[in-house]
Amino acid sequence: TFPHTPTWKKEDVTYRILNYTPDMLQADVEEAIARAFQLWSSVTPLRFTRVYNGQADIMISFASGFHNDFYSFDGPGGTLAHAYAPGSGIGGDAHFDEDENWTKFTTYSGYNLFLVAAHELGHSLGLSHSNVFGALMYPTYMPVDTRDYQLHQDDIDGIQALYGPPKESSALPTKAFPPQEPTEMIPAEAPTETSPREEPTETTPSKPPQRPDDCDPHLTFDAITTLRGETLFFKDRYVWRKSPYFSEIEHDTIFSFWPSLIAGFDAAYEVDNKDRVLFFKDDQYWAVSGYSIESGFPRPIQNLGFPTSVRKIDAAAHDQNTKRTYFFVGNKYWSFNENTQSMERGYPRKIAADFQGISHPVNAALQKNGYFYIFHGSNQYEVDIKKKKLIRIMKSNSWFDC
Amino acid sequence: FPVAPEKEKEDLQFAKKYLESFYDFKEEKTLFRAKDLNQMSDKIREMQSFFGLEVTGELNHKTLDIMKQPRCGVPDVRSYS
């Protein structure tokens, strides 16, 4: 909390939206802010009412650069918004930097207004920053899936330390606006018209499967790839991120990195000297560079040289030294020459012929430090790439320090 | 996905401004350069501790990386008024 723990000494708090950003429809701005207030009203006795003129407790506005307080904004990026602790006058007010691109959904071309507003309103209610990674009151912006966004326990503990839990009857949404669930999803970059599967299939927020525990002995993966020195493990819509910079595993969703990609990959691999990762799902594949999806994708996997009889691939891994990518399909595997962009002659070959002791189908494959790691069920096989010799068998989730 | 920054001086300036904005760093020019650097190093330590980074007091890659992330304009330390 702030010095002297300032709070609102009443349960009915008013807010007013003074102006709008041209980045979003007015209705979307209002909805994002109403949803942000509802996050806090659902865990406290507080009730938020919107007023349309005069002085409200919390005045909300968009401004660029200097805007009549001591904290000028700094153009695109950097500081996105700020807010003042409860109090009269400027107290409680929230300011948003108009030089940012405000968006309704979590994309990588802008900042989700709901997420930033929810954070700033935490300040407007008396919360300072939290150093708990993943908490809403953590100081840095974290693009996460907002469809069924929940407050972190740290945020709930903080705000209830100031106002207590909700009274049974008042745990209802804000008076002024009933919250709206997002009814459509706008991908960060519209997919091309060529493929019949442009629309993501997860358009209605049904209950997603829970993310398995890191150390679940039965944990298997859909796909695994390296990406700029990190290793990403995919299962359904979840991502386990292992970074050389941070010791603990970070949990994300595919949506939070690539909102327009459909969850549930079949395979993925990185061609690191091109800073490019390819994702495979059914008979299509996408190429991404960092967060952005290369234009012209998705493309049919037949473009890579697979016969039409191949409708999906199981796993893929790229060997940096030979510039060959191995695609595993059923009991066979293909070798793709990344330099010539063509499948090698003499393939497919039987996995059993060249990779003794490895069961199929292969769930996922990873290349790291000169070894292939081939995953089947809850086992992973460490293979010397040059000799194609099985070195050892480990548990699939051995990367998570279980 | 971090990409390594290049220009040291520019980074130092950026870090100073960051620490002034969010960690109540006040650059008081004293006669002793070493003392200046000490004060800044203290603030870097404070910021590293807040973000759970290894506390070294040095403006290393990871520390700079977090400083460059888009963020809220409210300071992280209590001196906010």
Coordinates of C-alpha atoms in Angstrom, one line a residue:
Chain A
T1 CA 0.0 0.0 0.0
F2 CA 1.0 3.7 -0.1
P3 CA 2.5 5.6 2.8
H4 CA -0.2 6.3 5.4
T5 CA -2.4 3.6 3.7
P6 CA -4.9 6.0 2.0
T7 CA -8.2 4.3 1.3
W8 CA -11.8 5.4 0.3
K9 CA -13.7 5.8 3.5
K10 CA -17.0 4.7 1.9
E11 CA -18.2 1.7 -0.2
D12 CA -19.9 3.7 -3.0
V13 CA -17.2 5.1 -5.2
T14 CA -17.9 7.1 -8.4
Y15 CA -15.9 7.2 -11.6
R16 CA -16.1 9.4 -14.7
I17 CA -14.6 8.8 -18.1
L18 CA -13.4 12.3 -19.2
N19 CA -12.3 11.4 -22.7
Y20 CA -11.5 8.5 -25.1
T21 CA -8.8 7.1 -27.2
P22 CA -9.3 7.0 -30.9
D23 CA -7.6 3.6 -30.9
M24 CA -10.9 1.9 -29.7
L25 CA -14.6 2.2 -30.0
Q26 CA -16.1 4.3 -27.2
A27 CA -18.2 1.3 -26.2
D28 CA -15.1 -0.9 -26.0
V29 CA -13.3 1.7 -23.8
E30 CA -16.3 1.8 -21.5
E31 CA -16.6 -2.0 -21.4
A32 CA -12.9 -2.4 -20.6
I33 CA -13.0 0.1 -17.7
A34 CA -16.3 -1.4 -16.4
R35 CA -14.8 -4.9 -16.4
A36 CA -11.7 -3.5 -14.6
F37 CA -13.8 -2.1 -11.9
Q38 CA -15.8 -5.3 -11.6
L39 CA -12.6 -7.2 -10.9
W40 CA -12.2 -5.2 -7.7
S41 CA -15.8 -5.0 -6.7
S42 CA -16.1 -8.8 -6.9
V43 CA -13.6 -9.2 -4.1
T44 CA -14.5 -6.2 -1.9
P45 CA -17.6 -4.5 -0.4
L46 CA -16.9 -1.6 -2.9
R47 CA -19.5 -0.6 -5.4
F48 CA -18.6 1.6 -8.4
T49 CA -21.0 3.9 -10.1
R50 CA -20.3 5.8 -13.3
V51 CA -21.2 9.5 -13.4
Y52 CA -21.3 11.6 -16.6
N53 CA -20.5 15.1 -15.3
G54 CA -19.0 17.0 -12.4
Q55 CA -16.4 15.6 -10.1
A56 CA -16.2 11.9 -9.5
D57 CA -13.9 10.1 -7.0
I58 CA -11.9 8.5 -9.9
M59 CA -11.5 10.7 -13.0
I60 CA -10.3 8.6 -16.0
S61 CA -8.6 10.3 -18.9
F62 CA -6.2 9.8 -21.9
A63 CA -3.4 12.2 -22.3
S64 CA 0.0 12.6 -24.1
G65 CA 3.3 14.0 -22.7
F66 CA 2.8 16.8 -20.2
H67 CA -0.8 16.8 -18.9
N68 CA -0.8 19.1 -15.9
D69 CA 0.6 16.8 -13.2
F70 CA 4.2 16.1 -12.3
Y71 CA 4.4 12.9 -14.2
S72 CA 4.5 13.6 -17.9
F73 CA 4.1 10.7 -20.2
D74 CA 7.0 9.6 -22.4
G75 CA 5.6 8.7 -25.8
P76 CA 5.1 5.1 -27.1
G77 CA 6.3 2.4 -24.8
G78 CA 8.0 3.0 -21.5
T79 CA 5.3 4.3 -19.1
L80 CA 1.8 3.3 -20.2
A81 CA -0.3 4.9 -17.5
H82 CA -0.4 6.0 -13.8
A83 CA -2.9 6.6 -11.1
Y84 CA -3.1 8.4 -7.7
A85 CA -3.9 6.9 -4.3
P86 CA -7.3 7.6 -2.8
G87 CA -7.9 11.2 -1.8
S88 CA -9.6 14.4 -2.8
G89 CA -8.8 16.3 -6.1
I90 CA -6.4 14.3 -8.2
G91 CA -6.5 11.5 -5.6
G92 CA -7.8 8.3 -7.2
D93 CA -7.5 9.6 -10.8
A94 CA -6.1 7.4 -13.5
H95 CA -4.3 8.7 -16.6
F96 CA -3.5 6.6 -19.7
D97 CA -0.8 7.6 -22.2
E98 CA -2.5 8.3 -25.4
D99 CA 0.7 7.7 -27.3
E100 CA 0.3 4.0 -26.7
N101 CA -1.9 1.9 -29.0
W102 CA -4.8 0.8 -26.8
T103 CA -6.6 -2.5 -27.8
K104 CA -9.6 -4.4 -26.8
F105 CA -7.8 -7.8 -27.0
T106 CA -4.4 -9.0 -26.0
T107 CA -2.3 -8.6 -29.2
Y108 CA 1.3 -7.7 -29.7
S109 CA 0.5 -4.6 -31.6
G110 CA -0.8 -2.7 -28.6
Y111 CA -1.7 -2.7 -24.9
N112 CA -4.8 -4.3 -23.5
L113 CA -6.8 -1.4 -22.0
F114 CA -8.7 -3.7 -19.6
L115 CA -5.4 -5.1 -18.2
V116 CA -3.8 -1.7 -17.7
A117 CA -7.0 -0.1 -16.3
A118 CA -7.4 -3.0 -13.8
H119 CA -3.8 -2.4 -12.6
E120 CA -4.2 1.4 -12.4
L121 CA -7.5 1.1 -10.6
G122 CA -5.7 -1.0 -8.0
H123 CA -3.7 2.2 -7.3
S124 CA -6.8 4.3 -7.3
L125 CA -8.1 2.1 -4.5
G126 CA -4.9 2.3 -2.5
L127 CA -2.7 -0.6 -3.6
S128 CA 0.9 0.1 -4.5
H129 CA 3.1 -2.2 -6.6
S130 CA 3.6 -5.9 -5.8
N131 CA 6.8 -7.8 -6.4
V132 CA 4.9 -11.0 -6.9
F133 CA 5.5 -12.1 -10.5
G134 CA 2.1 -12.7 -12.2
A135 CA 0.2 -10.4 -9.8
L136 CA -1.9 -7.7 -11.5
M137 CA -0.1 -5.1 -9.4
Y138 CA 3.3 -6.2 -10.7
P139 CA 4.8 -3.0 -12.2
T140 CA 5.5 -4.3 -15.8
Y141 CA 2.9 -5.0 -18.5
M142 CA 2.3 -8.7 -19.1
P143 CA 0.2 -9.5 -22.1
V144 CA -2.0 -12.4 -20.8
D145 CA -5.2 -14.0 -22.0
T146 CA -8.0 -11.8 -20.6
R147 CA -11.0 -13.9 -21.6
D148 CA -11.4 -15.4 -18.1
Y149 CA -9.0 -13.2 -16.3
Q150 CA -8.8 -13.8 -12.5
L151 CA -7.1 -11.7 -9.9
H152 CA -3.9 -13.2 -8.4
Q153 CA -4.2 -14.2 -4.8
D154 CA -1.7 -11.6 -3.9
D155 CA -3.9 -8.9 -5.4
I156 CA -6.9 -10.2 -3.5
D157 CA -5.0 -10.4 -0.2
G158 CA -3.8 -6.8 -0.8
I159 CA -7.2 -5.2 -1.5
Q160 CA -9.0 -7.2 1.2
A161 CA -6.4 -6.0 3.7
L162 CA -7.7 -2.5 2.8
Y163 CA -11.4 -3.0 2.4
G164 CA -12.2 -6.5 3.7
P165 CA -14.0 -9.2 1.7
P166 CA -17.3 -8.6 -0.2
K167 CA -20.5 -8.7 1.8
E168 CA -22.5 -11.6 0.6
S169 CA -25.3 -9.6 -1.1
S170 CA -23.0 -7.0 -2.7
A171 CA -20.8 -9.4 -4.6
L172 CA -22.5 -8.2 -7.8
P173 CA -21.1 -6.4 -10.8
T174 CA -20.8 -2.6 -11.0
K175 CA -24.2 -0.7 -11.1
A176 CA -23.4 1.3 -14.2
F177 CA -22.4 -1.4 -16.7
P178 CA -23.1 -5.1 -16.8
P179 CA -19.8 -6.7 -17.8
Q180 CA -19.7 -8.1 -21.3
E181 CA -17.7 -11.3 -22.3
P182 CA -15.7 -10.6 -25.5
T183 CA -17.8 -12.1 -28.3
E184 CA -15.3 -12.0 -31.1
M185 CA -11.6 -12.4 -31.4
I186 CA -9.5 -10.2 -33.7
P187 CA -6.2 -11.9 -34.5
A188 CA -3.1 -9.8 -34.3
E189 CA -2.6 -10.2 -38.1
A190 CA -5.5 -11.5 -40.1
P191 CA -4.7 -14.9 -41.5
T192 CA -4.7 -15.3 -45.3
E193 CA -7.8 -16.2 -47.2
T194 CA -6.3 -19.3 -48.8
S195 CA -6.9 -21.8 -46.0
P196 CA -10.4 -22.9 -44.9
R197 CA -9.2 -22.8 -41.3
E198 CA -8.7 -19.1 -40.7
E199 CA -11.1 -18.8 -37.8
P200 CA -9.7 -19.9 -34.5
T201 CA -11.9 -22.6 -33.1
E202 CA -11.9 -21.2 -29.5
T203 CA -14.4 -18.4 -30.1
T204 CA -16.6 -19.2 -27.2
P205 CA -15.0 -19.1 -23.8
S206 CA -15.8 -22.7 -22.7
K207 CA -14.0 -24.1 -19.7
P208 CA -10.4 -24.9 -21.0
P209 CA -8.7 -28.0 -19.7
Q210 CA -6.6 -27.4 -16.7
R211 CA -2.8 -27.1 -17.1
P212 CA -1.2 -30.3 -16.0
D213 CA 1.3 -30.0 -13.1
D214 CA 4.9 -29.6 -14.1
C215 CA 5.8 -32.8 -12.4
D216 CA 2.8 -34.9 -13.4
P217 CA 4.4 -38.3 -14.2
H218 CA 2.0 -38.7 -17.1
L219 CA 2.7 -35.3 -18.6
T220 CA 3.2 -35.5 -22.4
F221 CA 3.7 -32.7 -24.8
D222 CA 2.2 -31.7 -28.2
A223 CA 5.3 -30.0 -29.4
I224 CA 8.6 -28.5 -28.1
T225 CA 10.9 -25.9 -29.7
T226 CA 13.7 -23.6 -28.8
L227 CA 13.2 -19.9 -29.4
R228 CA 16.0 -17.4 -29.0
G229 CA 17.8 -19.4 -26.5
E230 CA 14.7 -20.4 -24.5
T231 CA 12.8 -23.7 -24.7
L232 CA 9.0 -23.8 -25.0
F233 CA 7.0 -26.8 -24.3
F234 CA 3.4 -26.9 -25.6
K235 CA 0.4 -28.8 -24.4
D236 CA -3.2 -27.8 -25.5
R237 CA -3.2 -24.1 -25.1
Y238 CA -0.5 -24.0 -22.4
V239 CA 3.2 -23.2 -22.7
W240 CA 5.9 -24.1 -20.3
R241 CA 8.8 -21.6 -20.8
K242 CA 12.3 -22.5 -19.7
S243 CA 14.6 -19.5 -20.0
P244 CA 18.3 -19.3 -19.2
Y245 CA 17.6 -16.0 -17.6
F246 CA 15.2 -17.1 -14.9
S247 CA 15.5 -20.3 -12.9
E248 CA 11.8 -21.1 -12.5
I249 CA 9.6 -22.4 -15.3
E250 CA 7.1 -19.7 -16.5
H251 CA 3.6 -20.7 -17.4
D252 CA 1.9 -19.0 -20.3
T253 CA -0.7 -19.6 -22.9
I254 CA -0.2 -19.7 -26.7
F255 CA -2.8 -17.0 -26.9
S256 CA -0.6 -14.6 -24.9
F257 CA 2.3 -14.9 -27.3
W258 CA 0.5 -15.5 -30.6
P259 CA -3.2 -14.7 -30.2
S260 CA -4.2 -15.6 -33.8
L261 CA -2.7 -19.1 -33.6
I262 CA -4.9 -22.1 -32.7
A263 CA -3.9 -24.0 -29.6
G264 CA -2.9 -27.7 -29.8
F265 CA 0.1 -27.7 -32.1
D266 CA 1.3 -31.0 -33.6
A267 CA 5.0 -30.0 -34.0
A268 CA 7.3 -27.0 -33.8
Y269 CA 11.0 -26.3 -34.6
E270 CA 13.3 -23.3 -34.7
V271 CA 15.7 -22.4 -37.6
D272 CA 17.8 -20.2 -35.3
N273 CA 20.0 -18.6 -37.9
K274 CA 16.9 -17.3 -39.5
D275 CA 15.3 -16.3 -36.1
R276 CA 12.3 -18.3 -37.3
V277 CA 10.0 -20.9 -35.6
L278 CA 7.6 -23.1 -37.5
F279 CA 4.4 -24.4 -35.9
F280 CA 2.4 -27.3 -37.4
K281 CA -1.2 -28.1 -36.8
D282 CA -3.0 -30.7 -39.0
D283 CA -2.1 -30.1 -42.6
Q284 CA -1.0 -26.5 -42.1
Y285 CA 2.0 -24.7 -40.8
W286 CA 2.9 -21.1 -39.7
A287 CA 6.2 -19.3 -39.5
V288 CA 6.8 -16.8 -36.6
S289 CA 9.7 -14.5 -35.9
G290 CA 9.5 -13.6 -32.2
Y291 CA 5.9 -12.6 -31.7
S292 CA 5.0 -11.7 -35.2
I293 CA 3.5 -14.2 -37.7
E294 CA 5.1 -14.0 -41.1
S295 CA 2.6 -13.0 -43.8
G296 CA 1.4 -15.6 -46.3
F297 CA 0.8 -18.2 -43.5
P298 CA -0.7 -20.6 -42.8
R299 CA 0.5 -22.8 -45.7
P300 CA -0.3 -26.4 -46.6
I301 CA 2.4 -28.9 -45.4
Q302 CA 2.4 -30.3 -48.9
N303 CA 4.5 -27.2 -49.8
L304 CA 7.3 -28.8 -47.9
G305 CA 7.2 -31.9 -50.0
F306 CA 4.9 -34.2 -48.1
P307 CA 2.6 -36.4 -50.2
T308 CA -1.1 -35.7 -49.9
S309 CA -1.5 -38.9 -48.0
V310 CA 0.2 -37.2 -45.0
R311 CA -2.5 -35.1 -43.2
K312 CA -0.5 -34.2 -40.1
I313 CA 2.9 -34.6 -38.7
D314 CA 3.7 -35.8 -35.2
A315 CA 6.9 -34.0 -34.4
A316 CA 9.8 -32.1 -35.9
A317 CA 13.4 -31.2 -34.9
H318 CA 16.0 -29.1 -36.7
D319 CA 19.7 -30.0 -36.7
Q320 CA 21.7 -26.7 -36.9
N321 CA 24.9 -28.4 -38.0
T322 CA 23.6 -30.2 -41.1
K323 CA 20.7 -27.7 -41.7
R324 CA 18.4 -30.8 -41.9
T325 CA 15.0 -30.9 -40.2
Y326 CA 13.6 -34.3 -39.3
F327 CA 9.8 -34.7 -39.5
F328 CA 8.3 -37.7 -37.7
V329 CA 5.1 -39.1 -39.0
G330 CA 3.7 -42.4 -37.7
N331 CA 6.5 -45.0 -37.9
K332 CA 8.5 -43.1 -40.5
Y333 CA 10.5 -39.9 -40.7
W334 CA 11.5 -37.4 -43.4
S335 CA 14.6 -35.3 -43.7
F336 CA 14.1 -31.8 -45.1
N337 CA 17.1 -29.7 -46.4
E338 CA 16.5 -26.1 -45.1
N339 CA 19.1 -24.8 -47.5
T340 CA 17.4 -26.1 -50.6
Q341 CA 14.0 -26.0 -49.0
S342 CA 13.3 -29.5 -50.3
M343 CA 12.8 -33.0 -48.9
E344 CA 15.8 -35.3 -49.3
R345 CA 15.8 -38.3 -51.6
G346 CA 15.4 -41.7 -50.1
Y347 CA 12.8 -40.6 -47.5
P348 CA 10.6 -41.4 -45.7
R349 CA 12.6 -44.1 -43.8
K350 CA 11.5 -46.2 -40.9
I351 CA 12.2 -44.7 -37.5
A352 CA 13.1 -48.1 -36.2
A353 CA 15.7 -48.5 -38.9
D354 CA 17.7 -45.4 -37.8
F355 CA 16.6 -44.7 -34.3
Q356 CA 16.9 -48.0 -32.5
G357 CA 14.9 -48.4 -29.3
I358 CA 12.7 -45.4 -29.9
S359 CA 8.9 -46.0 -29.8
H360 CA 6.4 -44.3 -32.1
P361 CA 4.4 -42.3 -32.7
V362 CA 6.7 -39.5 -31.6
N363 CA 4.8 -36.8 -29.6
A364 CA 7.4 -34.1 -29.8
A365 CA 11.1 -33.6 -30.7
L366 CA 13.7 -31.1 -29.6
Q367 CA 17.2 -30.4 -30.7
K368 CA 19.5 -28.9 -28.0
N369 CA 23.3 -29.0 -27.6
G370 CA 23.9 -31.5 -30.3
Y371 CA 21.4 -34.0 -29.1
F372 CA 17.9 -34.8 -30.3
Y373 CA 15.3 -35.4 -27.6
I374 CA 12.5 -37.5 -28.9
F375 CA 9.4 -37.7 -26.8
H376 CA 7.0 -40.6 -26.8
G377 CA 4.4 -40.7 -24.0
S378 CA 6.0 -40.0 -20.7
N379 CA 9.5 -41.0 -22.0
Q380 CA 12.1 -39.0 -23.8
Y381 CA 15.0 -40.5 -25.7
E382 CA 18.3 -38.6 -25.8
V383 CA 19.9 -39.3 -29.1
D384 CA 23.4 -38.4 -30.4
I385 CA 22.4 -36.6 -33.7
K386 CA 25.6 -37.5 -35.6
K387 CA 25.7 -41.2 -34.7
K388 CA 21.9 -41.5 -34.3
K389 CA 22.7 -43.5 -31.2
L390 CA 20.4 -43.7 -28.2
I391 CA 22.2 -42.3 -25.2
R392 CA 19.7 -42.5 -22.4
I393 CA 16.0 -42.5 -21.6
M394 CA 14.5 -39.9 -19.3
K395 CA 11.1 -38.8 -18.1
S396 CA 9.4 -36.3 -20.5
N397 CA 9.3 -33.6 -17.8
S398 CA 12.9 -33.9 -16.7
W399 CA 13.5 -30.4 -18.0
F400 CA 11.3 -29.1 -15.2
D401 CA 13.7 -30.1 -12.4
C402 CA 11.1 -32.5 -10.9
Chain B
F1 CA 12.2 -12.6 -25.7
P2 CA 15.1 -10.6 -24.7
V3 CA 17.5 -9.2 -27.3
A4 CA 20.7 -7.8 -26.0
P5 CA 21.1 -4.0 -25.8
E6 CA 24.2 -2.4 -27.4
K7 CA 25.1 1.2 -26.4
E8 CA 26.5 1.4 -22.8
K9 CA 26.3 5.1 -22.2
E10 CA 22.8 5.3 -23.6
D11 CA 21.8 2.5 -21.3
L12 CA 23.4 4.2 -18.3
Q13 CA 21.4 7.3 -19.0
F14 CA 18.2 5.2 -19.4
A15 CA 18.9 3.4 -16.1
K16 CA 19.4 6.7 -14.3
K17 CA 16.1 8.1 -15.5
Y18 CA 14.4 4.8 -14.6
L19 CA 15.8 4.8 -11.1
E20 CA 14.9 8.5 -10.7
S21 CA 11.3 7.8 -11.8
F22 CA 10.6 4.6 -9.9
Y23 CA 13.2 4.2 -7.1
D24 CA 13.6 7.7 -5.8
F25 CA 17.2 8.0 -7.0
K26 CA 18.5 11.6 -6.8
E27 CA 21.6 12.2 -8.7
E28 CA 23.5 14.6 -6.3
K29 CA 26.7 15.6 -8.0
T30 CA 29.4 15.1 -5.2
L31 CA 33.1 15.7 -5.5
F32 CA 33.7 12.0 -5.4
R33 CA 32.7 10.1 -8.6
A34 CA 32.9 6.8 -6.8
K35 CA 30.3 8.0 -4.3
D36 CA 27.9 8.9 -7.1
L37 CA 28.3 5.4 -8.6
N38 CA 27.8 3.9 -5.1
Q39 CA 24.5 5.7 -4.7
M40 CA 23.3 4.5 -8.1
S41 CA 24.5 1.0 -7.3
D42 CA 22.4 1.0 -4.1
K43 CA 19.3 1.9 -6.1
I44 CA 20.1 -0.8 -8.7
R45 CA 20.3 -3.3 -5.8
E46 CA 16.9 -2.1 -4.6
M47 CA 15.4 -2.5 -8.0
Q48 CA 16.9 -5.9 -8.5
S49 CA 15.6 -7.1 -5.1
F50 CA 12.1 -5.9 -6.0
F51 CA 12.0 -7.8 -9.3
G52 CA 13.6 -10.9 -7.8
L53 CA 16.8 -10.6 -9.9
E54 CA 20.2 -11.5 -8.6
V55 CA 21.2 -8.6 -6.4
T56 CA 24.5 -7.4 -7.8
G57 CA 24.2 -3.6 -7.9
E58 CA 25.5 -3.9 -11.5
L59 CA 23.6 -2.7 -14.5
N60 CA 23.7 -6.1 -16.2
H61 CA 21.7 -7.4 -19.1
K62 CA 18.8 -8.8 -17.2
T63 CA 18.4 -5.7 -15.1
L64 CA 18.4 -3.5 -18.2
D65 CA 15.9 -5.8 -19.8
I66 CA 13.4 -5.4 -17.1
M67 CA 13.9 -1.6 -17.1
K68 CA 13.0 -1.6 -20.7
Q69 CA 9.7 -3.4 -20.3
P70 CA 6.6 -1.3 -20.7
R71 CA 5.3 -0.5 -17.2
C72 CA 3.1 1.5 -14.9
G73 CA 4.3 5.1 -14.1
V74 CA 3.7 4.8 -10.4
P75 CA 7.0 4.4 -8.5
D76 CA 7.8 1.0 -6.9
V77 CA 9.2 2.3 -3.6
R78 CA 7.3 3.9 -0.8
S79 CA 8.6 7.4 -1.3
Y80 CA 5.7 8.0 -3.6
S81 CA 3.6 11.0 -2.4

